[in-house]
Amino acid sequence: MNKIILTLIAVLCMMSCSRRTELLDTIPATAQATGMIDMKRLCDESGITLSATGADLSPALKSRIGSSKNTMGLLDLMGRLHTSGAADISETALIVTDNAAIMTLILNDGDEFKNIDSPWLTWGEKSGGLDTGTLGDDMAVVASNDQVWILQDNVAPVKTVKKLLDDAAGESIGGIEAIARSLTRGDLADIAINGSDISKTPAKERHEALLESSWTTLGVKTSDGRLNADIRLIKGTGEDIPFKGLKPINPALLGYVPGSFGLTVAMGVTPEFDWSAITGLAALAGGFQTQAALAVITPYLESVDGTVLISAGPANSDAFSDPDPSNWQFLIMAAMSQQKIDQLLGMIRTMMFTAGVTPRVEKDGTMVIPQYGTNLYVGCVDGCFAVSTLPFDPNRQNALAPQFVNKEVAASILIPSLAGITGNAPGWGVDIKCDYTGAQGHLTLSLPGSEGSVISNILQLL
């Protein structure tokens, strides 16, 4: 009997993998991003009940997304597909290609699907041998006897689908074995992003180019009230691609962080680290003054050789509702050469004297500068240029070590309660922990004090 049960389980697993592989074989490997989503679990954990008459949303969720005809039409169709058995919505693919967003499923019964009576779905005429229709407000539906595609834009949908299939016939993502494995792990969501543009690569060289391309894979799952995400940077061969310019965080710097600080980010960098992405985003977000400041700061960032640590915590109960700097305490440390540290300290002294402020100098050389209704402490600490609203003390107590030691990048964010941020926010908090080392990273998100599904609770924040 045990052998029979094991055999049945093995057959079911093989059938499931075969169906996923069948779906991946219809997706071009040149797509910018591909995701395999378990829509049944996602709906269940979002507080959405699927049924033969569509989808019922919890009152809280309905108040947020119930006005979107496209969203309601899509959920209604998922409910009818699931309950009719026309498709297995636990194996739904999402594709981003040629700037188009497409959802697709393999049909178990094409006739059953075309007989679905949804108030959100309107069928039109056949085109190119494919059935076409409109879903929700303006989404397009294209269906063959074996597969259905739902397109975000109703612009030449049949042409888009046929190009998708033609491209997949030339090189499908199912044919890139390592990426196909990452997309068929059976998580809540498995995603692969192609970081290389090979659109101009000759067809005969495309497979090899895809194997050598850089890919980012992401697996998202939920367990014990937590949302977990695993990230990897790999080649199409499955070989890890370590992130350049990183090295382990210096654990000694963690001792300067008070336990009351809920936000801490640290990164160990070498002079090879490319700061352009970070400074570029800051320049886009800021105006002329930000760009001028970056022009001064960037040479110092590029000289960092060691750990950069930023930590902050509330100074009073108004910190989360009022972002005024006087409501926050913070610590910034950046490892760099003594020459660069001396240059920075000299520049700050000059700026203070120009502003008519005379810093007090402690015995260890730390400058104490009145600012924001408190004191700023600036100096050379443990081989770092350091700025803090508290005196530097290497013996402070916190719980950061398990998250940060032996990691190249790590962050810990704890907000005890969201109620203090806005009047409509729930009373529970947010706890985010993430790290990255080599070519692999991990993120865990939990909501202390909350009850029920973490996905459902996250959607309440939309």
C-alpha positions in Angstrom: 0.0 0.0 0.0 2.8 2.4 0.9 4.5 1.8 -2.5 1.2 2.6 -4.2 0.7 5.8 -2.3 4.3 6.9 -3.0 3.9 6.1 -6.7 0.7 8.1 -6.9 2.5 11.1 -5.2 5.4 10.8 -7.7 3.0 10.7 -10.7 1.1 13.8 -9.4 4.4 15.7 -8.9 5.6 14.7 -12.4 2.2 15.8 -13.9 2.5 19.2 -12.1 6.0 19.8 -13.2 5.1 18.7 -16.7 2.3 21.3 -16.8 4.5 24.1 -15.5 7.2 23.1 -18.1 4.5 23.1 -20.8 3.7 26.7 -19.8 7.3 27.8 -19.7 7.8 26.4 -23.2 5.4 29.1 -24.5 7.3 32.0 -22.9 10.3 33.5 -24.7 13.6 33.4 -22.9 14.2 36.9 -24.0 11.3 38.3 -21.8 12.5 40.9 -19.4 10.7 39.2 -16.5 8.8 35.9 -16.0 6.9 34.9 -12.9 5.0 31.8 -11.8 2.3 32.7 -9.4 0.1 30.4 -7.3 -3.1 32.5 -7.7 -5.2 30.2 -5.6 -3.0 30.6 -2.6 -2.5 34.3 -3.2 -6.3 34.8 -3.3 -6.8 32.6 -0.2 -4.1 34.6 1.8 -5.4 37.9 0.5 -8.9 37.3 1.9 -10.5 36.6 -1.5 -13.0 33.8 -1.7 -13.1 32.2 -5.1 -16.4 30.5 -6.2 -18.5 29.5 -9.3 -19.9 33.1 -9.3 -16.5 34.8 -9.3 -14.7 36.2 -6.3 -15.8 37.7 -2.9 -13.5 40.2 -1.3 -13.2 41.0 2.4 -14.8 44.5 3.2 -11.3 46.0 3.9 -9.9 44.8 0.6 -13.0 45.7 -1.4 -12.8 49.3 -0.2 -9.3 49.5 -1.6 -9.5 47.7 -5.0 -13.2 47.1 -5.5 -13.5 50.2 -7.8 -11.1 48.8 -10.4 -13.0 47.0 -13.1 -9.9 45.4 -14.4 -9.0 44.0 -11.0 -12.5 42.8 -10.3 -12.8 41.3 -13.8 -9.5 39.4 -13.4 -10.5 38.0 -9.9 -13.9 37.0 -11.2 -12.4 35.1 -14.0 -9.9 33.4 -11.6 -12.8 32.2 -9.5 -14.7 30.8 -12.4 -11.6 29.2 -13.9 -10.8 27.5 -10.6 -14.2 26.2 -9.7 -15.1 25.0 -13.2 -11.8 23.2 -13.6 -11.1 24.9 -16.9 -7.6 25.8 -15.7 -5.3 25.3 -12.7 -4.8 28.8 -11.5 -2.1 27.7 -9.1 0.1 27.6 -12.2 -0.3 31.1 -13.6 2.5 32.8 -15.5 3.1 36.5 -15.6 5.3 37.9 -18.4 6.9 41.3 -19.1 8.2 41.5 -22.6 8.5 44.3 -25.2 7.0 46.6 -22.6 3.8 44.5 -22.5 2.4 42.8 -19.3 0.7 39.4 -20.0 -0.8 36.7 -17.8 -1.2 33.2 -19.2 -2.5 29.8 -18.2 -2.7 26.4 -19.7 -6.4 25.4 -20.3 -7.6 22.0 -19.1 -10.7 22.4 -21.1 -10.9 25.0 -23.8 -14.6 24.6 -24.4 -15.4 24.9 -20.7 -13.4 28.1 -20.6 -15.2 29.6 -23.6 -18.5 28.8 -22.0 -17.7 30.7 -18.8 -20.4 33.2 -18.2 -18.7 36.2 -16.5 -20.3 39.6 -16.4 -16.8 41.1 -16.8 -15.9 39.1 -19.9 -17.2 40.0 -23.4 -16.3 37.8 -26.3 -15.6 39.2 -29.8 -14.8 37.6 -33.1 -12.0 35.2 -33.9 -8.8 36.6 -35.2 -6.0 34.6 -36.7 -7.6 31.3 -35.5 -7.8 32.6 -31.9 -10.8 33.7 -29.8 -10.6 37.3 -28.6 -12.5 39.2 -26.0 -12.4 42.1 -23.4 -12.1 41.6 -19.7 -13.0 44.3 -17.1 -12.6 47.8 -18.5 -10.0 47.5 -21.2 -7.9 44.3 -20.8 -7.7 41.9 -23.7 -8.3 38.1 -23.7 -6.9 35.8 -26.3 -7.5 32.1 -26.2 -6.6 29.0 -28.2 -8.0 25.5 -27.4 -5.1 24.9 -25.0 -4.1 28.3 -23.5 -5.4 31.7 -22.5 -3.6 35.0 -22.5 -4.8 38.1 -20.6 -3.1 41.3 -21.8 -3.0 44.6 -19.8 -3.5 46.6 -23.0 -6.1 45.9 -25.7 -3.8 47.0 -28.6 -3.2 44.4 -31.3 -3.5 41.5 -28.7 -3.5 38.7 -31.3 -0.4 40.1 -32.9 1.3 40.3 -29.5 0.4 36.7 -28.6 1.6 35.3 -31.9 4.9 37.1 -31.6 5.2 35.8 -28.1 4.7 32.2 -29.3 7.0 32.7 -32.3 9.8 34.0 -30.0 9.2 31.1 -27.6 9.5 28.6 -30.5 12.9 30.1 -31.2 14.1 30.0 -27.6 11.8 29.4 -24.6 12.6 30.1 -21.0 11.8 26.5 -20.4 14.9 25.7 -22.4 17.2 27.6 -20.0 17.3 24.7 -17.4 18.6 26.6 -14.4 16.0 29.4 -14.8 13.2 26.9 -15.5 14.1 25.1 -12.2 13.9 28.4 -10.3 10.5 29.1 -11.7 9.0 25.7 -10.9 9.9 25.5 -7.1 6.2 25.9 -6.2 6.5 29.0 -4.0 3.8 31.5 -3.7 5.6 33.4 -6.4 8.8 32.5 -8.3 10.3 35.2 -10.5 13.2 35.5 -12.9 14.5 38.8 -14.3 16.9 38.8 -17.3 19.5 41.5 -16.6 21.1 41.3 -20.1 19.8 42.7 -23.4 20.3 40.2 -26.1 17.7 41.5 -28.5 20.4 42.2 -31.1 22.2 38.9 -30.6 22.0 36.6 -33.8 19.6 33.7 -33.4 22.3 31.1 -33.7 24.2 32.6 -30.8 21.1 33.4 -28.6 21.1 30.2 -26.5 24.7 30.6 -25.5 24.1 34.3 -24.8 21.2 33.4 -22.5 23.3 30.9 -20.6 26.0 33.6 -20.0 23.4 36.3 -19.2 23.0 37.6 -15.7 19.6 36.7 -14.1 18.0 37.6 -10.8 15.7 35.0 -9.4 13.3 35.6 -6.5 11.2 33.1 -4.5 8.5 34.4 -2.3 6.7 32.3 0.3 4.7 32.7 3.5 5.0 30.7 6.8 4.3 31.3 10.5 2.9 34.8 9.8 6.0 35.9 7.9 6.6 36.8 4.3 10.0 35.4 3.1 11.9 36.2 -0.1 15.1 34.5 -1.4 17.1 36.3 -4.1 19.9 35.0 -6.2 22.1 36.6 -8.9 23.1 33.8 -11.3 24.1 33.1 -14.9 21.7 31.1 -17.1 23.9 28.1 -16.4 23.0 28.4 -12.7 26.4 29.6 -11.7 26.4 32.2 -8.9 27.5 35.8 -9.8 28.9 37.4 -6.7 28.1 41.1 -6.4 31.3 43.1 -7.1 32.7 45.6 -4.6 31.3 44.0 -1.4 33.0 42.5 1.7 31.9 41.4 5.1 30.5 44.0 7.5 32.8 44.9 10.4 31.0 43.6 13.5 32.8 45.9 15.8 30.7 48.8 14.5 27.5 47.2 15.7 28.6 47.9 19.3 28.0 51.6 18.7 24.3 51.1 17.9 21.8 51.7 20.8 19.2 49.0 21.3 16.5 51.7 21.0 17.4 52.4 17.3 14.8 50.5 15.1 16.5 51.2 11.8 20.0 49.9 10.9 21.6 49.4 7.5 25.2 48.3 7.0 27.2 47.4 4.0 30.8 46.3 3.6 32.3 47.8 0.5 35.6 47.9 -1.3 36.9 50.8 -3.6 35.5 48.7 -6.5 31.9 49.3 -5.4 29.9 51.2 -8.0 28.2 54.1 -6.2 26.6 55.5 -9.4 23.3 53.7 -9.0 22.8 55.1 -5.5 24.0 58.6 -6.3 22.1 58.6 -9.5 18.8 57.8 -7.8 19.5 60.5 -5.2 20.2 63.0 -7.9 16.9 62.2 -9.7 14.9 62.4 -6.5 16.5 65.7 -5.4 16.9 69.1 -7.0 19.9 71.3 -7.7 21.0 71.4 -4.1 21.0 67.6 -3.9 23.1 67.4 -7.0 25.5 70.0 -5.7 25.9 68.1 -2.4 26.4 64.8 -4.3 29.2 66.4 -6.3 31.0 67.1 -2.9 30.1 63.7 -1.3 30.8 61.3 -4.1 34.6 61.4 -4.0 34.4 60.5 -0.3 32.0 57.6 -1.0 34.3 56.3 -3.6 37.2 56.3 -1.1 35.3 54.1 1.4 37.1 50.8 2.0 35.2 49.0 4.8 31.8 49.2 6.4 29.2 51.9 5.9 26.6 51.9 8.8 23.5 54.1 9.1 21.3 53.7 12.1 18.4 55.8 13.5 15.8 55.7 16.3 13.0 57.9 17.6 14.0 60.7 20.1 10.4 61.2 21.2 6.9 60.0 20.5 6.4 62.4 17.6 9.2 60.9 15.5 7.0 58.8 13.2 4.2 61.4 12.8 6.6 64.3 12.3 9.9 63.7 10.3 11.6 66.8 11.8 15.3 65.9 12.4 15.0 67.0 16.0 12.6 64.1 16.6 15.2 61.6 15.6 18.5 60.2 16.9 21.0 58.8 14.4 24.5 57.3 13.8 26.5 57.3 10.6 29.9 55.6 10.3 32.0 55.1 7.1 35.4 53.4 7.0 37.9 55.3 5.0 41.5 56.4 5.1 42.8 58.7 7.8 43.6 61.3 5.1 40.0 61.4 3.9 38.7 61.5 7.4 41.0 64.5 8.2 39.8 66.2 5.1 36.1 65.8 6.0 36.7 66.9 9.6 38.6 70.0 8.3 35.8 70.8 5.9 33.2 70.6 8.7 35.3 72.9 11.0 35.6 75.5 8.3 31.8 75.3 7.6 31.1 75.8 11.3 33.4 78.7 11.7 32.0 80.3 8.6 28.5 80.0 10.1 29.7 81.5 13.4 29.6 78.3 15.4 32.6 77.1 17.4 32.5 73.4 18.0 33.6 72.0 21.4 36.4 69.5 21.1 36.6 66.5 23.5 39.8 64.9 24.7 39.6 62.2 22.1 39.3 64.8 19.3 35.5 64.5 18.8 33.8 67.7 17.8 30.5 68.5 19.6 28.4 70.8 17.5 25.0 72.3 18.7 22.4 71.4 16.0 18.7 70.6 15.7 18.1 71.4 19.4 20.7 68.8 20.4 24.4 68.0 19.9 26.1 66.4 17.0 29.2 64.4 17.7 31.6 64.2 14.8 35.0 62.5 14.8 37.2 59.6 13.8 35.9 56.5 15.5 37.2 52.9 14.9 38.8 53.9 11.6 35.6 55.6 10.5 34.3 59.0 9.8 31.4 59.1 12.3 28.5 61.5 13.0 26.0 60.9 15.8 23.4 62.6 18.0 24.8 60.5 20.9 28.3 60.2 22.3 30.2 57.4 20.7 30.1 54.3 22.9 31.3 50.9 21.6 29.5 48.9 24.4 25.9 49.6 23.6 23.5 46.6 23.7 21.4 45.5 20.7 20.3 42.3 19.0 21.8 43.0 15.6 24.7 40.4 15.6 22.7 37.4 14.2 21.4 39.5 11.3 24.7 41.4 10.4 27.7 39.2 11.3 29.3 37.5 8.3 27.0 39.4 5.9 28.1 41.8 3.2 24.8 43.8 3.3 22.2 43.7 6.1 19.3 45.8 7.3 16.9 45.7 10.2 13.8 47.9 10.3 11.4 47.7 13.3 8.4 50.0 13.6 6.6 49.0 16.9 3.3 50.4 15.8 1.9 52.0 12.6 -0.8 53.8 14.5 1.6 56.7 15.3 2.2 57.4 11.6 -1.3 58.2 10.4 -4.7 58.1 12.0 -6.0 55.3 9.7 -3.0 53.0 10.2 -3.4 49.7 12.2 -1.9 49.3 15.7 0.4 46.5 14.8 4.0 47.0 13.8 6.4 46.1 10.9 9.6 44.1 11.3 11.8 43.7 8.2 15.1 41.9 8.2 17.2 41.4 5.1 20.8 40.4 4.2 22.9 39.8 1.1 26.2 38.0 0.8 28.0 36.7 -2.3 25.2 36.1 -4.8 22.4 35.3 -2.4 20.0 37.4 -0.2 17.1 36.9 2.1 14.3 39.1 3.3 11.8 38.4 6.1 8.8 40.6 6.9 6.5 40.1 9.8 3.8 42.3 11.4 4.2 42.1 15.2 0.8 42.3 17.0 -1.2 41.4 13.9 -3.5 38.4 13.4 -4.4 36.4 10.3 -2.6 36.3 6.9 0.5 38.4 6.5 -0.6 39.0 2.8 -4.0 40.2 3.8 -2.6 42.5 6.4 -0.1 44.0 4.0 -2.9 44.7 1.5 -4.6 46.7 4.3 -1.8 49.2 4.0 -2.4 50.0 0.3 
